[in-house]
Short mmCIF file of C-alpha atoms in Angstrom, two decimals:
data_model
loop_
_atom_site.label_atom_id
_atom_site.label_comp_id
_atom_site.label_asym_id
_atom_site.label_seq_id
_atom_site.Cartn_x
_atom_site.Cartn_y
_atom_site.Cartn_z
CA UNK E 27 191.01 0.40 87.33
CA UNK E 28 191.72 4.09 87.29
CA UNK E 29 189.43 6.58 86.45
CA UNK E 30 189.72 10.01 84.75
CA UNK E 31 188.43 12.63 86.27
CA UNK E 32 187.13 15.85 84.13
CA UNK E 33 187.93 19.02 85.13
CA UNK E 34 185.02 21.17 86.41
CA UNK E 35 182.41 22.60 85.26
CA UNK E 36 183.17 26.44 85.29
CA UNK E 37 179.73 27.63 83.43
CA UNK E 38 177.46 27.91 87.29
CA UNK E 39 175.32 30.88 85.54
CA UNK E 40 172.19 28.17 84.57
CA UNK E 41 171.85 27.11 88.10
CA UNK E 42 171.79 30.89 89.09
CA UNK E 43 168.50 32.76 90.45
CA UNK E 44 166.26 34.54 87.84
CA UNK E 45 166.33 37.96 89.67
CA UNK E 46 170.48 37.38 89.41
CA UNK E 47 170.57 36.55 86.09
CA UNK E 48 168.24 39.27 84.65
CA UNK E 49 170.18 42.67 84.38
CA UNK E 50 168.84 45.79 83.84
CA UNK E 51 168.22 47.39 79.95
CA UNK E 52 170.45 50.24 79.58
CA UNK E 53 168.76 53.57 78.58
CA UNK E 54 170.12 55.66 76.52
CA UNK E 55 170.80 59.58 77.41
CA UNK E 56 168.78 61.00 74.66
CA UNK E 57 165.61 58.96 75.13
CA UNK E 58 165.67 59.73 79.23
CA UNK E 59 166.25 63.82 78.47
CA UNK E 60 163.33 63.32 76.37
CA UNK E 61 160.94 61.48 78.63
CA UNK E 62 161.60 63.72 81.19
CA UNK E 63 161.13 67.06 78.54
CA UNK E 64 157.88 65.50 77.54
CA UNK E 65 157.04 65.18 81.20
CA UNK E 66 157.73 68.98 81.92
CA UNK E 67 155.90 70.04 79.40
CA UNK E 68 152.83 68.07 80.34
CA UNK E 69 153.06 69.81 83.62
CA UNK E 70 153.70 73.41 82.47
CA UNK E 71 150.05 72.68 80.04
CA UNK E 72 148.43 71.46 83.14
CA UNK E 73 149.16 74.67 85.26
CA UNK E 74 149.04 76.62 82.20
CA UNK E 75 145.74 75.70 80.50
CA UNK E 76 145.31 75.00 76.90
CA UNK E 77 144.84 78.19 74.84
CA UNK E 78 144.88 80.25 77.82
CA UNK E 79 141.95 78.03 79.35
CA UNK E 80 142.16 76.25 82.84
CA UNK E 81 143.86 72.97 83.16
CA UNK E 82 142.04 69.84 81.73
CA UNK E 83 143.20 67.57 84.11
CA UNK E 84 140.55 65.30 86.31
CA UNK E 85 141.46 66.73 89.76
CA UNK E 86 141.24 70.37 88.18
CA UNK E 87 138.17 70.08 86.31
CA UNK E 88 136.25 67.88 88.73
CA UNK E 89 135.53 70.45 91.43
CA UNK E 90 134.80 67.85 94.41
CA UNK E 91 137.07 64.69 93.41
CA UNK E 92 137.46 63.66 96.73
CA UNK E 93 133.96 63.20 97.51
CA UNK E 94 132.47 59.70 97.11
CA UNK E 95 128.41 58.68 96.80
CA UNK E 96 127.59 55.97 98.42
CA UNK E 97 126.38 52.93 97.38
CA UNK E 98 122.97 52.79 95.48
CA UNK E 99 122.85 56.76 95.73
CA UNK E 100 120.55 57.84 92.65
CA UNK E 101 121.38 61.34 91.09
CA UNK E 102 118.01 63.56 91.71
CA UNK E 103 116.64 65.61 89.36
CA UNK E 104 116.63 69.36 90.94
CA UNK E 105 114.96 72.39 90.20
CA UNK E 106 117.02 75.26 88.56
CA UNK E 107 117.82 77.97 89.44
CA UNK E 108 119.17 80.43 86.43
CA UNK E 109 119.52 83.54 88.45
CA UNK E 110 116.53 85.65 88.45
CA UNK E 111 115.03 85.08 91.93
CA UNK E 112 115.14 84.39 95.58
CA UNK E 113 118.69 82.63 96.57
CA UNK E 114 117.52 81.75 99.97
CA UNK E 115 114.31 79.98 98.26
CA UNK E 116 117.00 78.32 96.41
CA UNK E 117 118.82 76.86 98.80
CA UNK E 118 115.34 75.97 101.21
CA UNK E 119 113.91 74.03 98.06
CA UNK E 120 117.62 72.43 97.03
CA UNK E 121 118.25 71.18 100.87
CA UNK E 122 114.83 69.82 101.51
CA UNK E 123 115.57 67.24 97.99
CA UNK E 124 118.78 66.22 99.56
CA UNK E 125 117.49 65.54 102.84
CA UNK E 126 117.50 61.95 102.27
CA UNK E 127 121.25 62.38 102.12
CA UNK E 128 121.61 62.73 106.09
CA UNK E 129 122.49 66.13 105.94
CA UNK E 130 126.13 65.06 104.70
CA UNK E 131 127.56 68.16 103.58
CA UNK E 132 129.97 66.49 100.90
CA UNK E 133 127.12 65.45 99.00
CA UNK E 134 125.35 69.16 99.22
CA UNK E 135 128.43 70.84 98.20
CA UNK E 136 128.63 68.43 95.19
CA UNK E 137 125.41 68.32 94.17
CA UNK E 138 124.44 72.29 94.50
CA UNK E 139 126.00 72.58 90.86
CA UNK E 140 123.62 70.24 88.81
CA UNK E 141 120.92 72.81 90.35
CA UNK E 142 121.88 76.00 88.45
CA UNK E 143 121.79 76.92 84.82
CA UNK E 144 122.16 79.71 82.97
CA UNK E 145 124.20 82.83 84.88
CA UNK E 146 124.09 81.22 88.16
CA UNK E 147 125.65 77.85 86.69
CA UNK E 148 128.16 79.90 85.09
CA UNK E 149 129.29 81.86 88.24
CA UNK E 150 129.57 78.13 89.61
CA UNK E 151 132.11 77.16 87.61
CA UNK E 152 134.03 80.01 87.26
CA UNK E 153 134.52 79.88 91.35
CA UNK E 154 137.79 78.79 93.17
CA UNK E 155 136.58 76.21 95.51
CA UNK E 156 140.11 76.64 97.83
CA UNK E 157 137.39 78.47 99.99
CA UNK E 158 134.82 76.50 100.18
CA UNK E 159 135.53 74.12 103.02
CA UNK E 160 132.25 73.31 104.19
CA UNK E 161 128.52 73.81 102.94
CA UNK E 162 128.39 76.97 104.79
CA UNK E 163 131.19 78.75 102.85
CA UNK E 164 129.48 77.74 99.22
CA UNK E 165 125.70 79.04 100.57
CA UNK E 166 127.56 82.82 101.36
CA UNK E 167 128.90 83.13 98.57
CA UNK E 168 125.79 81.82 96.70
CA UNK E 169 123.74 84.87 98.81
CA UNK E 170 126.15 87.41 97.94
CA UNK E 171 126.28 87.03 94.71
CA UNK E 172 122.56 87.15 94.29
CA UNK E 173 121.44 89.35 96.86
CA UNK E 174 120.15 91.79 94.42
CA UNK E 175 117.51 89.79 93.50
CA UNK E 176 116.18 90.01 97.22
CA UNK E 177 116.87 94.04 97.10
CA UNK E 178 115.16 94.48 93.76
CA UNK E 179 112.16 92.80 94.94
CA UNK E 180 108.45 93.94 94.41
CA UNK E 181 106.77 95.81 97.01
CA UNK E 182 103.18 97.00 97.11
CA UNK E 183 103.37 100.44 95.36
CA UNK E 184 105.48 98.79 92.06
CA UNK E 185 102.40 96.38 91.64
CA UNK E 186 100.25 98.78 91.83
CA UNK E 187 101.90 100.57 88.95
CA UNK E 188 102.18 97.59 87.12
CA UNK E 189 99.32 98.67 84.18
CA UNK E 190 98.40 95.84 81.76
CA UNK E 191 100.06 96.79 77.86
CA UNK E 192 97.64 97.01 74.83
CA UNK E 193 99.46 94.04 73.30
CA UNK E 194 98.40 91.67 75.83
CA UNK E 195 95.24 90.02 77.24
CA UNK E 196 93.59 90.44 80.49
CA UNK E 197 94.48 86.91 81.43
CA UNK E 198 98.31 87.05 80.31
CA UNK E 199 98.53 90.44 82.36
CA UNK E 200 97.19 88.82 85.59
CA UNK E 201 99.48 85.83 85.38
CA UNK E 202 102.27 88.30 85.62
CA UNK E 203 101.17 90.43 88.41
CA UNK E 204 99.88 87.38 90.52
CA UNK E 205 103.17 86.20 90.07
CA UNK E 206 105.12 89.26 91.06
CA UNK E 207 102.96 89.70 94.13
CA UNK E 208 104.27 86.44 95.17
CA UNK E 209 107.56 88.09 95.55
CA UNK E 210 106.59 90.81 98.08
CA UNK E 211 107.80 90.15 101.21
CA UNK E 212 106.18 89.85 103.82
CA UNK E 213 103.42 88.06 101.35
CA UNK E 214 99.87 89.59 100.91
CA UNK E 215 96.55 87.96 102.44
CA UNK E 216 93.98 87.88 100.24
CA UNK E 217 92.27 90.80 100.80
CA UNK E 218 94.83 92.64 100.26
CA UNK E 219 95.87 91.89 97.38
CA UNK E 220 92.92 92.26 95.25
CA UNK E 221 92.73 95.86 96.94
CA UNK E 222 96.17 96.51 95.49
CA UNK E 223 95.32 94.22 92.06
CA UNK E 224 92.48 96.91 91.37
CA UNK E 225 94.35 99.93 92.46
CA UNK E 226 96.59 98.98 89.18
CA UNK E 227 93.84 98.54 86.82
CA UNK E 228 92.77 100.91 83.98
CA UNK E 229 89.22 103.22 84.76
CA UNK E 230 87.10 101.06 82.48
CA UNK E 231 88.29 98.07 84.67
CA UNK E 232 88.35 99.85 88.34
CA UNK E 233 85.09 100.79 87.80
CA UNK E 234 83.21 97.73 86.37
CA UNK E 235 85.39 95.12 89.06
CA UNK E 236 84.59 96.13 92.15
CA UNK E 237 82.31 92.94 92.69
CA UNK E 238 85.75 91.43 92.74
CA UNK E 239 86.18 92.80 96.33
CA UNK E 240 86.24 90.10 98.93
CA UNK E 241 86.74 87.02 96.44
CA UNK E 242 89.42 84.68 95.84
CA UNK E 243 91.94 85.85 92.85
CA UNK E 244 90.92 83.79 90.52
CA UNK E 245 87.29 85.21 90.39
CA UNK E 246 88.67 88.50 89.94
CA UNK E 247 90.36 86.96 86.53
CA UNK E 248 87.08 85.84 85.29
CA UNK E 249 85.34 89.22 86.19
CA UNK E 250 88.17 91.25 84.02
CA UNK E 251 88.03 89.05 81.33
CA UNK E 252 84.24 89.76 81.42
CA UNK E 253 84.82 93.41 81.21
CA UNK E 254 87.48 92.70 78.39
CA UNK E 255 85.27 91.41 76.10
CA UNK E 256 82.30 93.65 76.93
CA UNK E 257 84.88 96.85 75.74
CA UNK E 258 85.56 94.61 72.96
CA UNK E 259 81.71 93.79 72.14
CA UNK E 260 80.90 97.37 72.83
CA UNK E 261 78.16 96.49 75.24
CA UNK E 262 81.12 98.21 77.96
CA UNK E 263 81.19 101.84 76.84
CA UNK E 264 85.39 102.82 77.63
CA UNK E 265 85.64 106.27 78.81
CA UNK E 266 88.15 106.89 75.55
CA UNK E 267 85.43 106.21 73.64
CA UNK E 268 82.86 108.28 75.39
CA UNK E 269 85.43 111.08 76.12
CA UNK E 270 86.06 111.41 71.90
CA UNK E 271 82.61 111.15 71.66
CA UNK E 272 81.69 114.73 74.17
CA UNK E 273 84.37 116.28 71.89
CA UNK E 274 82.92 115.44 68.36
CA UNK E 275 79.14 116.40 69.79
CA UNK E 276 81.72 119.88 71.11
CA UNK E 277 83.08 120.51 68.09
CA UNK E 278 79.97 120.34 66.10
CA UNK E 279 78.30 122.85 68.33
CA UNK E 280 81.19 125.19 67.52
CA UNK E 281 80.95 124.93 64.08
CA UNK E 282 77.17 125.69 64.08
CA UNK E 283 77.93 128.64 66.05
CA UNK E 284 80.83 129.97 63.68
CA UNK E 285 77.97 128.76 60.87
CA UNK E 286 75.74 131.99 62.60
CA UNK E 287 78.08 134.29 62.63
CA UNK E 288 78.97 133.94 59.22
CA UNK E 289 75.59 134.24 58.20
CA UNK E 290 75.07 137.67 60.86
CA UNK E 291 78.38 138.68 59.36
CA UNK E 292 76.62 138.53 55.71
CA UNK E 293 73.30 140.44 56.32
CA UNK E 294 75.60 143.49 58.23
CA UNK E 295 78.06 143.50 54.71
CA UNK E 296 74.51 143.36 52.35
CA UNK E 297 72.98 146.05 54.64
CA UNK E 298 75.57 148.17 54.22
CA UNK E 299 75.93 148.06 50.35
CA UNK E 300 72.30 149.03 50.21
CA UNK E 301 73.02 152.18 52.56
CA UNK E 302 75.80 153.31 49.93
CA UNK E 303 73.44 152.90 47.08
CA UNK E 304 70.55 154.65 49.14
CA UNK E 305 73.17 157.60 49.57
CA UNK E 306 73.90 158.12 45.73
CA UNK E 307 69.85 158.82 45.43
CA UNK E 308 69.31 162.20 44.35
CA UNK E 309 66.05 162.87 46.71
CA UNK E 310 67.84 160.80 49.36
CA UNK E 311 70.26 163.25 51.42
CA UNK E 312 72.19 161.25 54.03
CA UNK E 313 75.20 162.92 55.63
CA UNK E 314 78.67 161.25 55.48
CA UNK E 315 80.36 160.25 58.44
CA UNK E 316 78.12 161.75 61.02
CA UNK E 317 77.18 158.48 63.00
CA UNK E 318 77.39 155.14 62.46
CA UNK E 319 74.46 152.64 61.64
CA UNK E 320 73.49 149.62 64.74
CA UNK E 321 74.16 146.24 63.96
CA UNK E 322 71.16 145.05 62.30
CA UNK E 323 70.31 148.03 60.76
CA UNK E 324 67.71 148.09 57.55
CA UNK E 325 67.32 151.44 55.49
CA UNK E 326 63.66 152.74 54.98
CA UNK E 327 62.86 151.58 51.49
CA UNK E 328 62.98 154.05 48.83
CA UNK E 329 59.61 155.84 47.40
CA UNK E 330 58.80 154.49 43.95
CA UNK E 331 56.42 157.50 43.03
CA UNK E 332 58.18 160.09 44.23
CA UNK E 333 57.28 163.91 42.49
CA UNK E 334 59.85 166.14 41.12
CA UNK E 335 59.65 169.41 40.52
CA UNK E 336 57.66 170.76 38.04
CA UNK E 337 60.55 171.38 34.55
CA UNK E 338 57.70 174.50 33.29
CA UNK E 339 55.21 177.10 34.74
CA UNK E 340 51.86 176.03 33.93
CA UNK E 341 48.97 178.95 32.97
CA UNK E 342 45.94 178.84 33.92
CA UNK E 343 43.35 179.89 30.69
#
């Protein structure tokens, strides 16, 4: 019995690998010179900025992206600083809330951001943080920047210059000066610095706080706001008031005085009008211009029954 045997089977590609059977999808030209235009010009934005801004990307706009927390790390809440004071303070009160991070300076140089606001927060960011390699670098430049602050500090003369305004009250006004003593460096004991806290006050106060001498700072707030409200009350006489007093009591005295010689200035101008008439009197001779009559002066009164010559010759019978 013969059998027939087929020819063979040519078609091997179903019993070929996967990874040989699977060719690769062609791409045309067009769509690869516009991936890679697309590309470039996501780059050029990214060095560029957007609207002449800094890039957006993560690694640009996160200043410390290499820096990791570590596990369970809470984010504190710091006091800010916006500027207007001591940097070194700054940077004692800001290190001594991260000490719990063993002094790892990644995690100061990270963190020192979330402390500012305002200017100083704004400086921050604007900063290029290719020089800050360690803690060290970002604490000088912090220093530098607000160093004025330090050279523009109080000192003992300013405060005692610093007079309290008509617009507020005592209390307000020592608030302010007790807190820009605090700034003089080195600080003031005690003693000093109610001797310096009077040498600013007004004359009404000076003069009625001097019990203050020798007590804490806060008694010497309750003793001006005592001599407030007695210049209020009036029971405290100011020395405004008692100066424009002396010059009303002076100016009426002048006037009374003016008042006299007005009056002296009358009786002279009436004297003299009854001189002129006493000089047109027929019996009366009284030379012109041959002296001149005292202040004072009164004319003799004039004879009522005076006798005139006889007008006839009388006969005797």
């Amino acid at each position: 019995m013969a059998f027939r045997v087929s020819a063979p089977y040519n078609q091997t590609h179903q019993y070929e690998s996967p990874a040989e059977n699977k060719k690769p999808a062609k791409t045309s030209k067009p769509d690869e010179m516009a991936r890679k235009m697309k590309s470039l010009e996501q780059n050029i934005k990214n060095i560029q900025g957007i609207g002449g801004h800094k890039s957006v990307s993560f690694s640009d706009l996160c200043m410390f992206p290499h820096i990791h927390f570590p596990p369970g790390f809470k984010t504190l809440k710091f006091e800010k600083y916006d500027g207007y004071d001591d940097p070194i303070t700054h940077l004692k009160r800001y290190c001594n809330q991260l000490r719990g991070a063993g002094g790892k300076e990644e995690l100061l140089m990270a963190y020192f951001g979330k402390s500012l606001i305002g200017v100083a927060s704004e400086w921050f960011i604007d900063q290029d943080i290719t020089h800050w390699h360690v803690w060290d670098d970002i604490a000088k430049a912090f220093i530098k920047q607000f160093q004025y602050n330090i050279d523009i500090a109080p000192y003992r003369n300013s405060l005692s210059n610093m007079k309290k305004k008509l617009t507020e009250s005592f209390m307000e006004y020592a608030i302010k000066w007790r807190e820009q003593a605090s700034r003089v460096k080195p600080p003031m004991d005690n003693h000093e610095l109610i001797t310096v806290f009077l040498e600013a006050q007004e004359p009404d106060y000076f003069q009625n706080m001097m019990s203050a001498m020798g007590r804490p700072f806060a008694k010497a707030i309750k003793i001006g706001e005592m001599v407030e409200n007695g210049l209020k009350t009036g029971r405290i006489v100011s020395r405004a008031t008692l100066k424009a007093t002396t010059q009303a009591i002076q100016n009426g005295s002048g006037s009374f005085a003016n008042r006299k010689k007005r009056d002296e200035g009358s009786m002279m101008t009436s004297g003299s009008r009854e001189v002129q008439r006493g000089a047109s009197h027929p019996y009366v001779q009284v030379p012109q211009g041959q002296f001149s009559y005292p202040q004072h002066y009164y004319p003799p009164p004039i004879p009522q029954y005076s006798m005139g010559p006889p007008q006839y010759t009388v006969f005797n019978a």
